[in-house]
């Protein structure tokens, strides 16, 4: 029989506000096994933990139930407190009477009644708890960073600087990500490439960093400290060990009609290409869909002219399997598709562009060599209209419900740069709200309005209509003057919402990392663990977790790196002891459990068994505790009921059911 | 108030630790109310829910049982919720055969970020159960004296 102590927390007024804590204490005193029960304002405080320790000693308790907040919050705290007081840390059960009770019920009567039932369920479970000993697992001293944008580069640099090996996997032919496509950055207006390329070079030159570009993560198995990852290194058809990066092949390639991904399809590139001049590695790839050699079998010019003999049409995809202790996800973002926003005439007119396209137009390496031109006729636009929140803060289901966060600032930047370089150009910005929280952000926006006389109009644009003369008629509303506006524009720029890069879905599934309804990766705790995924050993860096600007991305990338370093610095990890166990007297070795186990943790052994005096050899299941993650799939699959999960045993869950239905 | 509204159903909710339990926590910290009739049991994964647990709940007088897990494809253990889904499909047809209304059991996928969905689901489910009224308790007639 257990000797149970029950500790009911007030959590200030968080619990005590809608749960009569004293009544809970009195109600559970008579529960089986309960020796001691008391309440305290803050159980998680030092004093609260001491009170638990004292009660454990005084009443010789064998287990404790803490009625408090969610176990996801303080289970670890109370387990540690119990262990310090000399009882097994798994002889602790939490009744969640805050998140699941006091916070959602207003009526004290109702709240108290439910709290008592939840406490009873926890006591019933604890009565069947057994002491468990966590095992140990190794930590592979190497990290994987998925995504080679500024977030991935920063995380990789920070981890590598701490002395650990890092591999960056980037799906495009070069690292650099979205930041490499930007022209200038707010609020300082420094050139994006000028601050990014030194980081790219540093990452490439770092002895601890290994970069796999044009590669994708294909398979992930294992767990925190010991992940096994298959990386598909796609065939570049250029041998990177031989290529000197002279660029002659790109010059001579006769197939030059492929849309340039880097320039957002605004101009074309050759079939053998590096995405941009500062690409790292400076080794081209052949795009087989546009290459004449691959399409027709004729051509082969690049191979003929390559002095280094680097072009190899026979190259195959390569699968690299490596082990990692920690994984940082930095998959970044893309702009949303605009096919649901016909009213802005994006598909009808070349002069309606997204902000990211405008970045390319304004960039010296872009399709117009940095001259602000209309893409339809090459003329300089005299009137430019910016439309904010295209697909952001959208309640009609066409776009995203969230604020993309960066658009207000980059639009102020664009407007300011245009007014600075082309003072004759009129710039109008239609906005819902201008949001500029951030260091020097509001000052920046005010400069656009006050010094550069950008015309900000509060209101939305209803329609953009291409006119026969090539101009664009913009119909909108001015909410402050409460009037309809019709104006002619030569160019319309859409502040298109950003969304997580589509590749993140697949990666999240492989990593079993949770994802929210907008495909952003979920953090472990919105405030206190913002860079950790709930899946241990997986860390989040950059926009894959939520919209962010560059400074925030870099800060979060550093934070994710620190968390990864903290993990890699450990020599051993303690494993979860809540693993499956087979009862060898019941098991008949049917293999059903091994078939459902996602970790391959179950194997079979022939053992000598003495069953009621009959000695025989039997095939039975054996669970590898280091591999078992404790999901419990096998426990339900087992036809003879031989499999059970420690910490969540059949009897324990049934006891909880009974206590609730009593 | 009508008599029906005073009926307090007993509802057991099995929530997986990684998605739905966290979703319930989020509903709590966002103060998204749902009736106190719902009592949550934490399980590591929806695949840990043995159909036996649900039968036991009905045997002990539960009026409704709901199981929540991660969205298909998002299971923390990769494949657990697929097993759970198949098992529940079979169990539900059996419960139907036993004479327990289909609406008394339910499976929902709720992610850790879906506090609103968790609360809405629970509100709807409790409303459905209230409409159905008290459940006929599952019992073994041979045990009757």
Short mmCIF file of C-alpha atoms in Angstrom, two decimals, chain A residues 7 74 206 332 357 487 557 559 623:
data_model
loop_
_atom_site.label_atom_id
_atom_site.label_comp_id
_atom_site.label_asym_id
_atom_site.label_seq_id
_atom_site.Cartn_x
_atom_site.Cartn_y
_atom_site.Cartn_z
CA UNK A 7 -0.52 18.92 -2.04
CA UNK A 74 5.92 21.89 -13.33
CA UNK A 206 34.61 27.46 -41.08
CA UNK A 332 12.35 30.10 -43.75
CA UNK A 357 9.96 41.29 -56.91
CA UNK A 487 -5.89 57.28 -59.08
CA UNK A 557 19.04 31.75 -34.57
CA UNK A 559 19.14 31.33 -29.17
CA UNK A 623 11.81 -4.25 -25.59
#
